[in-house]
Every structure is written in structure tokens, then in C-alpha cells.
Amino acid sequence: MSDEDNGEYRKGHFFILLAIGLALGICTLDILSPLQGAVAVLYTSVIVLVGLTHRQAPIVMAAAGCASLAIAGYCASHWGAPLGSPAMRLGVSLVALMITTVLVLRQLREVEERERADARYRTIFAAGGFPIWESDWSGAHGLLHKGHPIDACTVELAFAAAFVKNANLAAACLFGFERREDLVGRSLLELATPATSEALVRIYEALMHGASSVEEETRFVSRTGREFDILLQVTIPPDHDGWKRILIMGADITERKRAQERLAAAQIELAHISRVTILGELAASIAHEVNQPLTATITYARSAARWLAREAPDAHEVSECLSAITANAERAAQVIARIRDLARNSDVRHAQISLSTLIAETLELVQREMTTKGVTLTLNIESDLPPVTGDKVQLQQVLLNLLINARQAMLDTPEERRHLTVRAFRKAEKHIAVEVHDTGHGLAAGQDNLFTPFFTTKRDGMGMGFAICRTIMGQHEGSIEARSNAKGGATFVFVLPMKTDHVHGGSEGLVPQH
Amino acid sequence: MTFWSDMLENTLATVRLLPPLVAVVDDDAGVRGSLDSLLRSEGMRTQPFASARELMQSPLLEEISCVVTDLNMPETDGLALQVWLSERKSISPPIILITAYPTCQARQRALEGGAAAFLTKPVDPDTLLEAIARTLQI
Ligand SMILES: Nc1ncnc2c1ncn2[C@@H]1O[C@H](COP(=O)(O)OP(=O)(O)OP(=O)(O)O)[C@@H](O)[C@H]1O
Ligand SMILES: [Mg+2]
């Protein structure tokens, strides 16, 4: 038995002795006093006193004892007397005694219930496998509520003023300590990384805006030097008393993050392979795009030589030839630069992009591929389309995929009915849709797994085209979908949000770069 | 006054025998322009067309003495143009086909259809001019 329990026990004895004394006193008063009042009602105070022991048996015994004393008191004074107001007073006293007992017992049960719950939560807190800790952020509360701006400087001060009040073993282990006690009392500032302060800015902002619970991903470095990603759940309990008690739960998501990073890298690699494959397929078309301006350049050069060689050399014609040479050579260089961008395995770079230019440049690459297969191309682009934000190469890849799929789908269509229509238009105020409409074999019924990786109906298809398109659209907050046309063929639409002029207000650099 | 002088001018032009009109058909503006310049440097009269259809609908059609056309064009290609020209009632102007992708099949079809020449891009100016000169002499 612990000291604490022992003390409780002795206190209980003391209360019981006191209660017995009190009861005997009341009994004496009841019998000897000439008072005509319901003295026995005073027995209720005995019950309350015994209630302080927080134990059920003494309370019940006290109730029984007091009732017996009250009855004995009545008998001693009024035995043999006819029933009258004294008997009535006894009755009232007994009822009061009973009610008090019931109330005290009920309170006792509530206290026990609460204690059990507390114990249960303490067990969960201490033994739970996931890290939980309680911090005192009253320093931060003071700073922020004094109107300090939520900037890097304030955050650092606020962070330094915060400390861990309580923590479980899992939390201690997470931060690289062996015992709970090593973490308790510390500030986590010494274990922070730059990402931590960024997350704190967002947490403080959310809390200052009235949130009572915030979730943030961030990164700490443990005392042993291991960097880890953590998902924090910061909760302000109702009785926080100026952020004195903030409950924080953390989940180690390092592995998940690593897996996500590996997945992203694999996706980029796959997209690259697919792009290079497409370029291979388009080799003839691309060669044509480069060949045309080269042919023009050569012919203009020879023509210029002839204009010069005439009896009366024509300076005007020669100069026309020269500027045409420059223009055509530049055109060839541009086509090559575009191909090089597509072939390069470059990092994703988001920039402002004009979809109409993107469509025109992409069509240039497949143009010949289409004409040689007898496909007629119709272009229908809404005027003054606002720009979108995105990675040019990736968006071009999506469009290329759709165009090549459409061409492949039309191989069995009679030549005179091979029509490909590319449309771009505003959709629902804030979006731009790009639609590729073909007259091919269309989608087979129930083909809703088009977008799953490796789904293909082609003999030499890899089935990655759409899977990649969808990943790319996901990274652009866009969407892509397919439908069958009423008159045969299929239509593929991808939708992108328009670029908004809204720039993340001043907190650039703190926002994680995706 | 001007009416009569214009009339006179026109008549004189006809009498003086303007150089023959050569049509240049290519969907690529760069290639079209360069061929046009090349032929003009040799003193020929030319008329560029961006597609076979443009030529078919041209009011100058009857005046054309020779057609230099690209083979690979969207919609109506060079071979189709050749067929169209030869199926008209009036006599067909000689046709010279140029292509960046010469295939045996296309060459055979062109020559069997009566093409005056089947050349490969980029064309050698002398070969092209010679071919045109040959067609014009006949
Ligand atoms: N325009 C279209 N019309 C009808 N079906 C289509 C069309 N585009 C795609 N599909 C169907 O969707 C399937 C998946 O296309 P996806 O581009 O993902 O792969 P793939 O074209 O088969 O192979 P690859 O990896 O070489 O692109 C195709 O096999 C085809 O059945
Ligand atoms: Mg595909």
C-alpha cells in the first residue's frame, strides 16, 4: 500500500471516530434536551461526515446506526406515550436521514466513476503505442494575444517559451529519449528543423483563428540525430487556461513520406519513358517538321545566289531571301528545342501557360502523323483563353497521349471519316477544358477501367498512357475523363483550373514547395 | 483616255508574250515561298497556292503552263491533284511532283499518271528548272 493510500486510510479512520462522537452527542442532545424540535435531523451531518471517507460500507453502517439512535432516542423519551407530533418528528428525521444517505452514496459512485475514467485515460496516455504529450504554451499565448504578428521571429520566441509538461514513453522514444522524464520539462526547440517553424506558423495561425484542433505535417530531428516526418494533431482542451495545457499527438510518417517520394520519383521516370516512347512513335512526323524549314532554307539560299548572279542583281529579292532563311532556320531550331524539352527528364516546373499555344505546338508534332493517316484535323479554340498554371512538358504529354490514342483508335475507320477535333473552351467560370474528339472505334461498353495502369486493348500497348495522364492531371488540380460519342468514336476531356492572380500573401518561402 | 491606254497595254502584253505562268502548290509557307523565289529568279511568272483546292478553284487555272506541287498535303495531295487535272476536259498542264518522302509506289503512280518529273526535297534548283524548261518547250 502506497503512502498516499495509507494517508487516505488514516484520514478515513479519523472521520469515522469524529462521526461516532458527533452521533453520540446528537443522541444525548435528543434524549436530554427539552427542545421540541426534530433534533434527530442533525444525524444527517454524521452521514455527510462519514461520506468524506469515500467508502460505501461505513456510510451504510452510519446510516443504520443513526436511524437506530434516533429510534432509541424516541423510545427513551416518549415510550408509552400516544402517537403524536414527536412520532411525526421521528418520521421526518428518518426520511431526511434516508435521503442524505442516498445522495451521499450517489456522489460516491460518481467520484468512483470519474476516478476510473481518469485512470483509464492515464493508462492510455502512458501505455498507448502512439506518442502523446502535453505542452505548456502559455508563453506563446501571451505573445500572440498581445498582438505580435505571426512571423518567424515571434514563432521562435513562442516556441522557446513552450515546454513539455507531460509525455508518454512513445513520445520520449520518438524524440530519442529513453525515459519519459527526459522529455518532460524540455522545450522542443532544440529538436526543431526549419520545417518545424513553418508548421508552427500555420498552427498558431489556425489556433488564433479559433480552431480548437489543428493537423500539420512537419519534421523534427531526434536527440540521436535521426530526422523524421511527423503528423501532429494539436488540440486545445476546453480547460486550457491560456494554452497552459495543449494536447499534442504525433504520428511518425517518415516511412510513408519516403514511400511517397519514391512513388513520385517512379512516376516522373515512367512519364519520361512514356514521353520518349511517344517521340519515337512520332519520329517521322518530327523529322517532317524539321525537314520542311530546312528545305525552305536551302532553297531560299540557292535562290538568293541566283538573284545575285543575274545581270542586274536584285537587292530587294536577295534581302527577302535572307530574312526568309533566318525565319525558317529559327523555326527548325524551335521544333528541335521543343523535342529536346519533351525528351529531357527535367524536374517539374510550374509556370504560366497559354493552352492555345500549347495546343498549336503539340499539334505541330503530330500533324504529319495525322495527314499521312488521312485524318482531318479541326481546331476550335475559344478566343482570349486565360492562362493556366502547370508544367508545360507534362501538359503537352497529356495532349500527345490523347492525340495518339485517337489516331490509333481511327485506324479501322474508313479514311474519309477520320476526323479529329480539338477544342478548348472556358468551363464553369474558373476552368478551361481541352477536348479531343475522334471518330474511331469508341469505348467498349463498361470500359471504366481505362485509367488503371496497364489497361490496354492494343497488342503492343503498354496501357500506361492514361494512368500517366491521370497522375499528371492530379498534380495540376485538374481532372480527365472519357466518354463515347453518340455518332461513334470517343471524346477525352481534361479540365484545368485557370491561373488565379492570388499569390500566397507574403508567406512565400514558408509554404512548402511542391 | 485611260481606258484606251489600258487596253493598249493589255494587248501589247499579250503580243509581247508574257513568260509562262507556273503554279507552285505547297501547304508549307516556307517551302512554297522558297520555290516561288527560285522560279522568279529565273525570270518565270509564278502563282503560289497553299493547297490543291486553291488551285482547283483559281480563275488563273486555264492560264497555267506548268504545276509544281508538293506530294504530301492534307486533304488533296499531289497525286490526287494530278488525277483531277488530267480528268478535266481541257488539256492538262504538265505537272512536277516534289516530295520529302519518295516511295517507289508514289513515284510509279506519278509517272504512270503522266507527271513530267518526280523530285525529292530539298530540290536541286538546276534539276527543277531544267524539268520546268523541258515541259514548257513541248
Ligand atoms: N480514343 C480512344 N478511343 C477508344 N478507345 C480508346 C481511346 N483512347 C484509349 N482508348 C482505350 O484505352 C486503353 C488505354 O489507353 P492508354 O493510352 O492508357 O494505353 P494504350 O494506348 O493501350 O498503351 P500505351 O501505353 O502505349 O499508351 C486503350 O488500350 C484503348 O482500349
Ligand atoms: Mg496510349
XYZ file of C-alpha atoms and ligand atoms in Angstrom:
684
model
C 0.000 0.000 0.000
C 1.441 3.333 -1.022
C 1.918 6.241 1.337
C -0.813 8.132 -0.344
C -3.343 5.345 0.144
C -2.189 4.907 3.709
C -2.848 8.578 4.422
C -6.308 8.290 2.918
C -6.964 5.310 5.126
C -5.914 7.095 8.316
C -7.970 10.133 7.357
C -10.939 7.764 6.950
C -10.462 6.439 10.478
C -10.337 9.926 11.797
C -13.591 10.879 10.081
C -15.285 7.762 11.440
C -14.199 8.457 15.006
C -15.334 12.052 14.660
C -18.663 10.876 13.240
C -19.192 8.444 16.123
C -18.551 11.264 18.592
C -20.919 13.535 16.738
C -23.638 10.863 16.660
C -23.360 10.210 20.375
C -23.513 13.963 21.027
C -26.642 14.329 18.940
C -28.185 11.311 20.671
C -27.523 12.802 24.114
C -28.963 16.119 22.984
C -32.010 14.343 21.583
C -32.724 12.488 24.820
C -31.835 15.128 27.374
C -32.761 18.399 25.744
C -36.182 19.782 26.415
C -36.271 21.086 22.832
C -39.398 20.244 20.905
C -37.596 20.344 17.538
C -36.556 17.455 15.296
C -33.104 17.130 16.803
C -32.680 13.754 15.085
C -32.464 15.610 11.759
C -28.957 16.588 12.819
C -27.915 12.940 12.242
C -27.658 13.839 8.538
C -24.430 15.703 9.327
C -22.991 12.401 10.566
C -23.700 10.798 7.195
C -22.056 13.689 5.369
C -19.026 13.384 7.615
C -18.699 9.647 7.013
C -19.176 10.341 3.295
C -15.778 12.018 3.362
C -14.185 8.583 3.753
C -15.340 7.827 0.190
C -16.207 4.319 1.285
C -19.564 2.724 0.979
C -19.681 0.332 3.959
C -19.093 2.968 6.670
C -21.747 5.180 5.110
C -24.361 2.428 5.161
C -23.362 1.453 8.707
C -23.530 5.057 9.844
C -26.980 5.425 8.310
C -28.201 2.324 10.093
C -26.584 3.421 13.352
C -28.040 6.904 13.196
C -31.515 5.557 12.453
C -31.238 3.193 15.439
C -30.086 6.019 17.681
C -32.935 8.247 16.530
C -35.454 5.470 17.250
C -33.785 4.697 20.558
C -33.929 8.404 21.452
C -37.644 8.483 20.675
C -38.296 5.396 22.742
C -36.311 6.733 25.680
C -38.308 9.989 25.825
C -41.719 9.013 24.573
C -42.170 5.337 25.312
C -45.744 4.546 26.032
C -46.954 7.998 25.046
C -49.664 8.081 22.396
C -48.523 8.714 18.888
C -48.311 12.428 18.268
C -46.006 15.137 16.995
C -42.830 13.516 18.434
C -43.515 10.425 16.363
C -44.087 12.692 13.390
C -40.716 14.388 14.024
C -39.028 10.980 14.213
C -40.557 10.107 10.831
C -39.275 13.324 9.250
C -35.821 12.738 10.688
C -35.727 9.189 9.360
C -36.753 10.344 5.859
C -34.108 13.100 5.913
C -31.557 10.523 7.006
C -32.521 8.244 4.165
C -32.396 10.972 1.522
C -28.980 12.157 2.707
C -27.653 8.617 2.615
C -28.876 8.088 -0.921
C -27.345 11.366 -2.076
C -24.013 10.693 -0.432
C -23.894 7.204 -1.901
C -24.670 8.504 -5.357
C -21.991 11.134 -5.171
C -19.611 8.438 -4.015
C -20.410 6.408 -7.104
C -19.851 9.385 -9.403
C -16.491 10.090 -7.865
C -15.509 6.471 -8.299
C -16.660 6.541 -11.902
C -14.615 9.630 -12.635
C -11.559 8.207 -10.978
C -11.863 5.067 -13.019
C -12.146 7.093 -16.239
C -9.158 9.203 -15.278
C -7.156 6.099 -14.556
C -8.190 4.609 -17.850
C -7.091 7.703 -19.770
C -3.870 7.860 -17.836
C -3.210 4.288 -18.834
C -3.940 5.018 -22.459
C -1.768 8.122 -22.303
C 1.139 6.349 -20.682
C 0.935 2.954 -22.297
C -0.510 3.884 -25.698
C 1.786 2.949 -28.517
C 1.449 6.328 -30.186
C 3.259 9.440 -28.959
C 1.217 11.890 -26.912
C 2.430 14.799 -24.908
C 1.004 17.751 -23.113
C 2.694 21.094 -23.510
C 2.506 24.429 -21.835
C 2.162 27.106 -24.478
C 1.158 29.896 -22.160
C 4.219 31.891 -23.225
C 3.117 31.666 -26.852
C -0.415 32.529 -25.800
C 0.842 35.673 -24.087
C 2.941 36.799 -27.050
C 0.326 36.145 -29.692
C -2.542 37.648 -27.739
C -0.506 40.769 -27.151
C -0.814 41.303 -30.890
C 2.633 40.190 -32.047
C 2.488 39.299 -35.730
C 2.826 35.614 -36.517
C 6.249 35.773 -38.136
C 9.424 33.735 -37.899
C 10.719 35.845 -35.014
C 7.610 35.602 -32.843
C 7.310 31.932 -33.584
C 10.827 31.315 -32.412
C 10.215 33.200 -29.162
C 6.900 31.455 -28.643
C 8.445 28.107 -29.383
C 11.302 28.694 -26.974
C 8.831 29.591 -24.225
C 6.828 26.397 -24.677
C 7.752 23.235 -22.816
C 6.562 19.693 -22.420
C 4.549 19.157 -19.238
C 3.871 15.503 -19.596
C 4.638 12.872 -22.172
C 4.302 9.164 -22.665
C 7.095 6.747 -23.377
C 6.283 6.564 -27.083
C 6.707 10.331 -27.344
C 10.005 10.158 -25.494
C 11.265 7.389 -27.787
C 10.148 9.307 -30.859
C 12.328 12.228 -29.855
C 15.209 9.924 -28.994
C 14.939 9.768 -25.181
C 14.931 6.657 -23.096
C 12.609 7.781 -20.347
C 9.522 9.975 -20.174
C 11.183 12.119 -17.547
C 13.928 13.120 -20.004
C 11.421 14.750 -22.316
C 9.242 16.340 -19.667
C 10.242 19.894 -18.856
C 12.065 20.429 -22.146
C 11.411 22.804 -24.974
C 11.251 21.042 -28.333
C 13.058 23.994 -29.922
C 16.382 22.185 -29.776
C 14.900 19.336 -31.821
C 13.286 21.543 -34.437
C 14.098 21.796 -38.140
C 13.243 24.703 -40.458
C 10.109 22.801 -41.398
C 9.011 22.825 -37.768
C 8.814 26.599 -37.566
C 6.925 26.697 -40.842
C 4.382 24.273 -39.452
C 4.190 26.239 -36.213
C 3.325 29.400 -38.119
C 0.389 27.581 -39.634
C -0.616 26.019 -36.325
C -0.527 29.341 -34.480
C -2.473 30.979 -37.278
C -5.172 28.337 -37.146
C -5.419 28.490 -33.351
C -5.573 32.278 -33.401
C -8.439 31.990 -35.864
C -10.366 29.987 -33.336
C -9.595 26.403 -34.325
C -9.543 24.052 -31.361
C -7.696 21.323 -33.208
C -5.085 21.526 -35.967
C -3.348 18.875 -38.023
C 0.019 19.617 -39.581
C 2.814 17.650 -41.143
C 6.301 18.615 -40.185
C 9.756 17.349 -39.453
C 11.842 17.094 -36.310
C 15.283 15.767 -35.629
C 15.581 13.412 -32.679
C 18.222 13.773 -29.994
C 20.108 10.945 -31.664
C 20.186 12.887 -34.932
C 17.516 11.000 -36.871
C 15.342 13.279 -38.971
C 11.753 12.189 -39.036
C 8.483 13.326 -40.542
C 5.625 13.604 -38.154
C 1.934 14.295 -38.401
C 0.967 16.488 -35.461
C -2.509 16.790 -34.048
C -2.623 19.783 -31.747
C -5.721 20.013 -29.575
C -6.701 22.752 -27.164
C -8.805 21.157 -24.427
C -11.768 23.185 -23.120
C -9.984 23.928 -19.828
C -6.718 25.075 -21.427
C -6.394 28.112 -19.175
C -4.479 30.350 -21.579
C -2.844 27.485 -23.534
C -1.333 26.085 -20.353
C -2.469 22.653 -21.394
C -2.144 21.767 -25.058
C -2.532 18.154 -26.020
C -0.365 17.003 -28.888
C -0.423 13.689 -30.637
C 2.181 12.727 -33.168
C 2.347 10.004 -35.758
C 5.676 9.099 -37.280
C 5.068 9.213 -41.011
C 8.683 9.059 -42.125
C 8.238 5.757 -43.895
C 5.068 6.881 -45.572
C 6.770 10.060 -46.773
C 9.722 8.133 -48.096
C 7.373 5.782 -49.890
C 5.522 8.747 -51.357
C 8.772 10.281 -52.513
C 9.860 7.040 -54.107
C 6.492 6.762 -55.786
C 6.715 10.312 -57.109
C 10.197 9.661 -58.466
C 8.999 6.486 -60.144
C 6.062 8.324 -61.663
C 8.326 11.013 -63.074
C 10.617 8.364 -64.513
C 7.698 6.490 -66.019
C 6.266 9.657 -67.547
C 9.647 10.325 -69.045
C 9.921 6.866 -70.550
C 6.453 7.218 -71.965
C 7.357 10.613 -73.473
C 10.437 9.214 -75.096
C 8.364 6.336 -76.458
C 5.883 8.794 -77.912
C 8.686 10.758 -79.509
C 9.923 7.545 -81.063
C 6.489 6.899 -82.488
C 6.381 10.414 -83.833
C 9.870 10.322 -85.293
C 8.623 10.577 -88.882
C 6.303 13.409 -88.037
C 9.013 15.251 -86.182
C 11.519 14.725 -88.964
C 8.997 16.301 -91.298
C 8.594 19.296 -89.005
C 12.326 19.879 -89.059
C 12.763 18.978 -92.692
C 10.282 21.473 -94.054
C 12.015 24.612 -92.783
C 15.402 23.133 -93.718
C 14.199 22.524 -97.246
C 12.926 26.072 -97.414
C 16.214 27.408 -96.046
C 18.286 25.561 -98.628
C 16.053 26.602 -101.499
C 15.987 30.241 -100.414
C 19.788 30.239 -100.198
C 20.101 28.919 -103.731
C 17.508 31.348 -104.929
C 19.402 34.234 -103.323
C 22.553 33.178 -105.161
C 20.634 33.290 -108.445
C 19.145 36.708 -107.773
C 22.702 37.926 -107.155
C 24.057 36.251 -110.268
C 21.587 38.000 -112.561
C 22.839 40.665 -114.903
C 21.082 43.230 -112.777
C 21.280 41.780 -109.250
C 18.044 42.370 -107.335
C 18.976 43.545 -103.839
C 15.357 43.566 -102.705
C 14.766 39.927 -103.645
C 18.060 38.912 -102.049
C 17.137 40.579 -98.803
C 13.731 38.858 -98.868
C 15.521 35.538 -99.289
C 17.833 36.278 -96.402
C 15.059 37.116 -93.967
C 13.146 34.017 -95.067
C 16.286 31.969 -94.419
C 16.523 33.332 -90.894
C 12.835 32.733 -90.195
C 12.905 29.144 -91.450
C 16.118 28.245 -89.696
C 14.667 29.621 -86.481
C 11.552 27.565 -86.974
C 13.614 24.403 -87.301
C 15.566 25.311 -84.192
C 12.341 25.838 -82.272
C 10.961 22.463 -83.221
C 14.175 20.854 -82.074
C 14.145 22.772 -78.801
C 10.600 21.601 -78.153
C 11.522 17.991 -78.799
C 14.518 18.329 -76.542
C 12.265 19.605 -73.741
C 9.993 16.630 -74.184
C 12.862 14.189 -74.241
C 14.589 15.661 -71.237
C 13.970 14.138 -67.855
C 13.638 17.517 -66.215
C 12.193 18.477 -62.881
C 8.592 19.516 -62.799
C 8.416 23.276 -63.256
C 5.144 25.075 -62.852
C 4.747 28.224 -64.881
C 2.078 30.260 -66.543
C 0.990 28.539 -69.738
C -1.177 29.539 -72.648
C -3.201 26.494 -73.647
C -3.786 27.746 -77.179
C -0.022 27.964 -77.797
C 0.493 24.607 -76.156
C -2.144 23.008 -78.371
C -0.712 24.595 -81.521
C 2.823 23.455 -80.713
C 1.690 19.951 -79.839
C -0.388 19.597 -82.963
C 2.649 20.591 -84.990
C 4.388 17.454 -83.733
C 1.596 15.103 -84.746
C 0.390 16.963 -87.788
C 2.133 14.818 -90.333
C 1.359 11.641 -88.462
C -2.288 12.622 -88.875
C -2.197 13.709 -92.504
C -0.381 10.609 -93.667
C -3.083 8.523 -91.998
C -5.732 10.598 -93.741
C -7.008 12.173 -90.543
C -8.530 15.616 -90.917
C -7.832 17.913 -88.027
C -10.193 20.592 -86.834
C -9.093 23.106 -84.277
C -11.604 25.091 -82.292
C -10.118 27.288 -79.601
C -12.137 29.866 -77.749
C -10.573 33.296 -78.106
C -8.852 35.034 -75.187
C -8.495 31.956 -73.065
C -6.831 32.916 -69.789
C -3.603 31.099 -68.912
C -3.304 28.081 -66.629
C -0.521 27.149 -64.264
C 1.362 23.987 -64.907
C 4.318 22.112 -66.238
C 4.460 22.600 -69.983
C 6.104 19.308 -70.795
C 3.647 17.320 -68.697
C 0.574 19.022 -70.117
C 1.929 18.535 -73.609
C 2.379 14.889 -72.763
C -1.276 14.557 -71.759
C -2.403 16.084 -75.020
C 0.033 13.956 -77.052
C -1.306 10.827 -75.372
C -4.867 11.732 -76.248
C -3.967 12.590 -79.836
C -2.014 9.386 -80.395
C -4.730 7.265 -78.804
C -7.297 8.955 -81.024
C -5.227 8.305 -84.114
C -4.749 4.676 -83.142
C -8.489 4.321 -82.488
C -9.286 5.553 -86.011
C -7.079 3.105 -87.881
C -10.083 0.924 -88.728
C -12.261 3.855 -89.679
C -12.542 4.475 -93.450
C -10.158 7.281 -94.396
C -12.823 9.754 -95.390
C -14.391 9.525 -91.958
C -11.262 10.014 -89.869
C -11.920 13.304 -88.135
C -10.116 14.627 -85.125
C -11.403 17.716 -83.380
C -9.509 19.547 -80.678
C -11.474 22.108 -78.724
C -10.516 24.380 -75.874
C -13.071 26.422 -74.008
C -13.944 28.036 -70.710
C -15.847 25.837 -68.346
C -17.732 26.738 -65.193
C -16.122 30.167 -64.724
C -12.817 29.096 -63.284
C -11.777 26.208 -65.515
C -10.582 25.526 -69.003
C -11.432 22.312 -70.769
C -9.483 20.755 -73.613
C -11.400 18.190 -75.594
C -10.098 15.652 -78.090
C -12.895 14.174 -80.145
C -12.367 11.291 -82.582
C -14.393 9.117 -84.935
C -12.663 5.868 -84.031
C -13.989 2.602 -82.649
C -15.157 4.248 -79.431
C -15.114 2.821 -75.946
C -16.365 -0.685 -75.387
C -19.303 -0.917 -73.001
C -18.308 -0.977 -69.375
C -14.822 0.249 -70.112
C -14.464 2.307 -66.979
C -11.041 0.967 -66.101
C -9.341 2.915 -68.899
C -7.356 4.891 -66.393
C -5.986 1.995 -64.408
C -2.341 1.247 -65.104
C -1.636 -1.472 -67.671
C -5.167 -1.498 -69.034
C -4.836 -1.830 -72.768
C -6.724 -3.357 -75.669
C -3.795 -2.960 -78.029
C -1.431 -5.729 -78.936
C 1.658 -3.613 -78.443
C 0.157 -1.176 -75.930
C 1.634 -0.706 -72.500
C -1.582 0.688 -71.048
C 0.250 3.408 -69.171
C -0.893 6.342 -71.313
C -3.995 7.230 -69.337
C -2.585 6.264 -65.983
C 0.133 8.841 -66.570
C -2.373 11.404 -67.834
C -4.389 10.994 -64.695
C -1.393 11.346 -62.420
C -0.374 14.499 -64.253
C -3.856 15.965 -64.038
C -3.896 15.138 -60.338
C -0.730 17.149 -59.887
C -2.386 20.078 -61.654
C -5.597 20.064 -59.630
C -7.287 19.054 -62.828
C -9.294 16.083 -63.982
C -9.621 13.908 -67.039
C -12.477 11.821 -68.286
C -13.645 9.799 -71.258
C -16.993 9.317 -72.926
C -18.385 7.685 -76.032
C -19.792 9.864 -78.785
C -23.368 9.454 -79.904
C -22.239 9.027 -83.524
C -19.330 6.720 -82.777
C -15.843 7.439 -81.574
C -14.725 8.734 -78.222
C -14.119 12.068 -76.585
C -11.493 12.739 -73.960
C -11.614 15.911 -71.922
C -9.192 17.303 -69.451
C -10.037 20.247 -67.277
C -7.595 22.616 -65.601
C -8.187 25.476 -63.214
C -7.443 28.912 -64.606
C -4.448 30.619 -63.152
C -5.610 32.867 -60.338
C -3.773 36.071 -59.588
C -3.876 35.263 -55.926
C -0.373 34.868 -54.527
C 0.001 33.292 -51.090
C 0.066 36.505 -49.067
C 3.609 37.217 -48.033
C 4.245 33.803 -46.596
C 6.150 32.620 -49.611
C 9.143 30.582 -48.708
C 7.235 29.212 -45.761
C 4.811 27.415 -47.996
C 6.299 24.067 -48.898
C 7.393 23.927 -52.486
C 5.645 21.113 -54.278
C -8.359 58.055 -122.291
C -7.016 55.698 -119.576
C -9.371 53.005 -120.842
C -7.757 53.047 -124.227
C -4.273 53.163 -122.872
C -5.017 50.178 -120.566
C -6.476 48.301 -123.452
C -3.401 49.011 -125.492
C -1.149 47.970 -122.649
C -3.007 44.631 -122.272
C -2.908 43.869 -125.904
C 0.738 44.684 -126.068
C 1.424 42.412 -123.103
C -0.286 39.523 -124.845
C 1.525 40.250 -128.015
C 4.837 40.598 -126.241
C 4.179 37.106 -124.850
C 4.431 37.206 -121.087
C 6.620 34.459 -119.625
C 4.591 31.294 -118.948
C 2.749 31.063 -115.611
C 3.988 28.377 -113.227
C 1.792 27.312 -110.273
C 3.575 26.424 -107.014
C 1.465 24.305 -104.657
C 2.714 23.517 -101.152
C 0.942 23.652 -97.784
C 4.130 24.815 -96.078
C 4.538 28.559 -96.424
C 8.331 28.400 -96.125
C 8.785 25.814 -98.845
C 6.211 27.483 -101.070
C 7.880 30.870 -100.742
C 11.332 29.484 -101.440
C 10.240 27.664 -104.614
C 8.412 30.765 -105.727
C 11.518 32.895 -105.253
C 13.700 30.346 -107.032
C 11.486 30.266 -110.120
C 11.145 34.016 -110.241
C 14.923 34.400 -110.043
C 14.987 32.541 -113.334
C 12.556 35.065 -114.807
C 9.431 32.904 -114.604
C 5.977 34.159 -113.758
C 4.612 32.276 -110.734
C 1.475 31.888 -108.701
C 1.697 30.241 -105.257
C -1.175 28.156 -103.842
C -1.403 26.905 -100.243
C -3.483 23.861 -101.183
C -4.606 21.837 -104.183
C -8.131 23.100 -103.641
C -6.972 26.712 -104.004
C -5.515 25.890 -107.372
C -8.612 23.982 -108.498
C -10.765 26.988 -107.727
C -8.408 29.557 -109.170
C -9.560 31.776 -112.067
C -5.995 31.557 -113.386
C -6.332 27.811 -113.910
C -6.590 27.983 -117.714
C -3.571 30.247 -117.932
C -1.217 27.928 -116.021
C 1.502 26.355 -118.140
C 3.088 24.143 -115.518
C 2.262 22.917 -111.993
C 4.967 22.324 -109.383
C 3.334 20.622 -106.407
C 4.201 19.021 -103.123
C 3.132 15.401 -102.867
C 2.217 15.187 -99.175
C -0.501 17.652 -98.355
C -3.572 17.419 -96.151
C -6.910 16.737 -97.834
C -5.996 16.668 -101.525
C -2.432 15.530 -102.049
C -0.225 15.960 -105.108
C -1.251 12.677 -106.738
C -4.937 13.470 -106.306
C -4.345 16.871 -107.863
C -2.642 15.192 -110.784
C -5.641 12.923 -111.311
C -8.025 15.860 -111.055
C -6.082 17.876 -113.626
C -5.908 15.010 -116.094
C -9.627 14.275 -115.795
C -10.680 17.763 -116.817
C -11.985 18.418 -120.306
C -9.367 20.979 -121.237
C -5.784 19.968 -121.786
C -3.916 19.375 -118.584
C -0.782 21.419 -117.787
C 2.342 19.330 -117.166
C 2.875 18.535 -113.506
C 6.067 18.186 -111.462
C 5.771 16.401 -108.109
C 8.126 17.093 -105.225
C 8.306 15.093 -102.017
C 10.442 14.740 -98.952
C 9.388 11.095 -98.652
C 9.837 9.457 -102.010
C 8.366 5.959 -102.132
C 8.566 3.659 -105.122
C 4.799 3.386 -105.144
C 4.250 7.122 -105.310
C 6.912 7.530 -107.982
C 5.321 4.869 -110.102
C 1.838 6.289 -109.733
C 3.069 9.774 -110.560
C 4.982 8.784 -113.660
C 2.239 6.471 -114.904
C -0.190 9.315 -114.434
C 1.924 11.378 -116.770
C 3.953 13.508 -114.357
C 6.764 15.373 -116.051
C 9.114 14.806 -113.116
C 9.218 13.321 -109.645
C 11.776 15.143 -107.489
C 12.996 14.825 -103.929
C 13.160 17.657 -101.368
C 15.282 19.655 -100.941
C 15.219 20.067 -104.695
C 18.308 20.819 -106.670
C 17.487 24.136 -108.408
C 19.098 23.149 -111.698
C 17.179 19.889 -111.887
C 13.901 21.615 -111.143
C 14.470 24.463 -113.589
C 15.560 22.049 -116.276
C 12.453 19.953 -115.732
C 10.229 23.013 -115.982
C 12.023 24.249 -119.075
C 11.542 20.849 -120.706
C 7.807 20.893 -120.067
C 7.445 24.402 -121.417
C 9.245 23.643 -124.680
C 6.891 20.853 -125.664
N -9.598 7.499 -78.465
C -9.915 6.293 -77.987
N -10.987 5.626 -78.445
C -11.297 4.403 -77.962
N -10.609 3.757 -77.008
C -9.536 4.362 -76.515
C -9.126 5.658 -76.964
N -8.037 6.010 -76.273
C -7.767 4.993 -75.455
N -8.652 4.001 -75.579
C -8.660 2.739 -74.819
O -7.999 2.936 -73.596
C -6.960 1.995 -73.438
C -5.874 2.557 -72.577
O -5.197 3.613 -73.219
P -3.745 4.013 -72.777
O -3.308 5.190 -73.553
O -3.756 4.119 -71.287
O -2.884 2.769 -73.146
P -2.533 2.220 -74.595
O -2.776 3.294 -75.599
O -3.276 0.951 -74.786
O -0.997 1.924 -74.464
P 0.190 2.996 -74.348
O 0.797 2.763 -73.038
O 1.068 2.635 -75.481
O -0.416 4.345 -74.487
C -6.556 1.659 -74.837
O -5.948 0.393 -74.922
C -7.903 1.679 -75.564
O -8.606 0.477 -75.351
Mg -1.969 5.347 -75.451
